[in-house]
mmCIF file of C-alpha atoms and ligand atoms in Angstrom:
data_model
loop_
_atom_site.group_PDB
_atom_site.id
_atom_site.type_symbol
_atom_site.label_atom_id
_atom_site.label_comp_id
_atom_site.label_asym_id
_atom_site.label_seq_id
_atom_site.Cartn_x
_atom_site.Cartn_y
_atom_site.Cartn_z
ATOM 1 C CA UNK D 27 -14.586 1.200 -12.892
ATOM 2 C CA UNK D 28 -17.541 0.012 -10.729
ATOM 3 C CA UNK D 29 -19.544 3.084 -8.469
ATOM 4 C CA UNK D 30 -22.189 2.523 -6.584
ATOM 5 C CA UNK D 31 -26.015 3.316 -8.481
ATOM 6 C CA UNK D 32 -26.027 6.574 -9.846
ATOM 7 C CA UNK D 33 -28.837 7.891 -11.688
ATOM 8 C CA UNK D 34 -30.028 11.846 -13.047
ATOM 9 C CA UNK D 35 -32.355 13.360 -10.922
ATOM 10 C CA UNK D 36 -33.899 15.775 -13.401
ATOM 11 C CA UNK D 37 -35.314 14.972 -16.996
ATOM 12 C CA UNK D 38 -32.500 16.164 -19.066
ATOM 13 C CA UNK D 39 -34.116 17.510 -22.348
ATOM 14 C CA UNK D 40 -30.857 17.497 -24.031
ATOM 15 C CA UNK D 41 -30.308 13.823 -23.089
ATOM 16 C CA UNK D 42 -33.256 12.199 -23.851
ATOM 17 C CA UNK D 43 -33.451 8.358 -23.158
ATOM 18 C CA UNK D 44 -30.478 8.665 -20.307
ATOM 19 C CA UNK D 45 -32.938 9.553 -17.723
ATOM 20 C CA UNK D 46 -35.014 6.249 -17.389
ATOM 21 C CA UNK D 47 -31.806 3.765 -16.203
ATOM 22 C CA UNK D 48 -29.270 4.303 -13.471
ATOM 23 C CA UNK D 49 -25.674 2.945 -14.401
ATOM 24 C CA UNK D 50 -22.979 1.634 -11.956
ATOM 25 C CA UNK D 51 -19.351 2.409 -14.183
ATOM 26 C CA UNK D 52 -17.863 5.584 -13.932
ATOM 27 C CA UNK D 53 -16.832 5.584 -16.945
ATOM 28 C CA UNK D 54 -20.649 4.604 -18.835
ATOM 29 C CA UNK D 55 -20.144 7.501 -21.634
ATOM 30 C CA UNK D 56 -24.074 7.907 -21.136
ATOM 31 C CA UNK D 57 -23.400 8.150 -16.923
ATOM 32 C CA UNK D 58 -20.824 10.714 -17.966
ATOM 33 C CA UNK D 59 -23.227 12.828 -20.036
ATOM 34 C CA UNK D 60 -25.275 13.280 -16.676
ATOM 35 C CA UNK D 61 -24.842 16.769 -15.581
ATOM 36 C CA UNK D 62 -22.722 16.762 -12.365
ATOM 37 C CA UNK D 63 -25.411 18.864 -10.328
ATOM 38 C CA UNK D 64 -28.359 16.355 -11.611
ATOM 39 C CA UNK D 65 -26.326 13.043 -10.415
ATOM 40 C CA UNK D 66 -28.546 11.301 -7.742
ATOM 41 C CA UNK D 67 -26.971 8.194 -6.075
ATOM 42 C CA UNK D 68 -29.360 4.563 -6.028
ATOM 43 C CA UNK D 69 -30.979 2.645 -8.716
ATOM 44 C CA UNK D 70 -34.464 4.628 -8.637
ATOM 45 C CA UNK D 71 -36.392 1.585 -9.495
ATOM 46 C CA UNK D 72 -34.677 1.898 -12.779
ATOM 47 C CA UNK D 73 -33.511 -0.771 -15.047
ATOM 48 C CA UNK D 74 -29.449 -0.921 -15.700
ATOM 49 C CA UNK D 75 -28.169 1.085 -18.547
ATOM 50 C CA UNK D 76 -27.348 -1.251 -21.267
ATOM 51 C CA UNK D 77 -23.476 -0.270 -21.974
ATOM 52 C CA UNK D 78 -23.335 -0.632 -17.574
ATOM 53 C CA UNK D 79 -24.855 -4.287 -17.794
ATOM 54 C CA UNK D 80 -22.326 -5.460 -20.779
ATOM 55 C CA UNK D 81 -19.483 -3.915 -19.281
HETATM 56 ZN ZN1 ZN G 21 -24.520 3.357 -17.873
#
């Protein structure tokens, strides 16, 4: 489903790689891995996730 621009806040060591795109799908599995308390809303200047801009 389409959100609006979400993007983490905070680098996430763990996630390395998720931190430099912001993803509009609720259901991007690399949006989901986005800790819930590090989830900032807008695009950051960011590029699109590529599993958000081919689905
Ligand atoms: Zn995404």
């Amino acid at each position: 489903m389409k959100v609006a621009p979400y993007h983490t806040a905070t680098p996430e060591k763990e996630d390395p790689g998720h931190r430099d795109v912001y993803h509009d799908l609720s259901d991007c599995p690399d949006g989901l891995r986005i800790k819930v308390a590090n989830r900032s809303a807008g695009m950051a200047g960011r590029p699109k996730c590529d599993y958000c801009k081919a689905h």
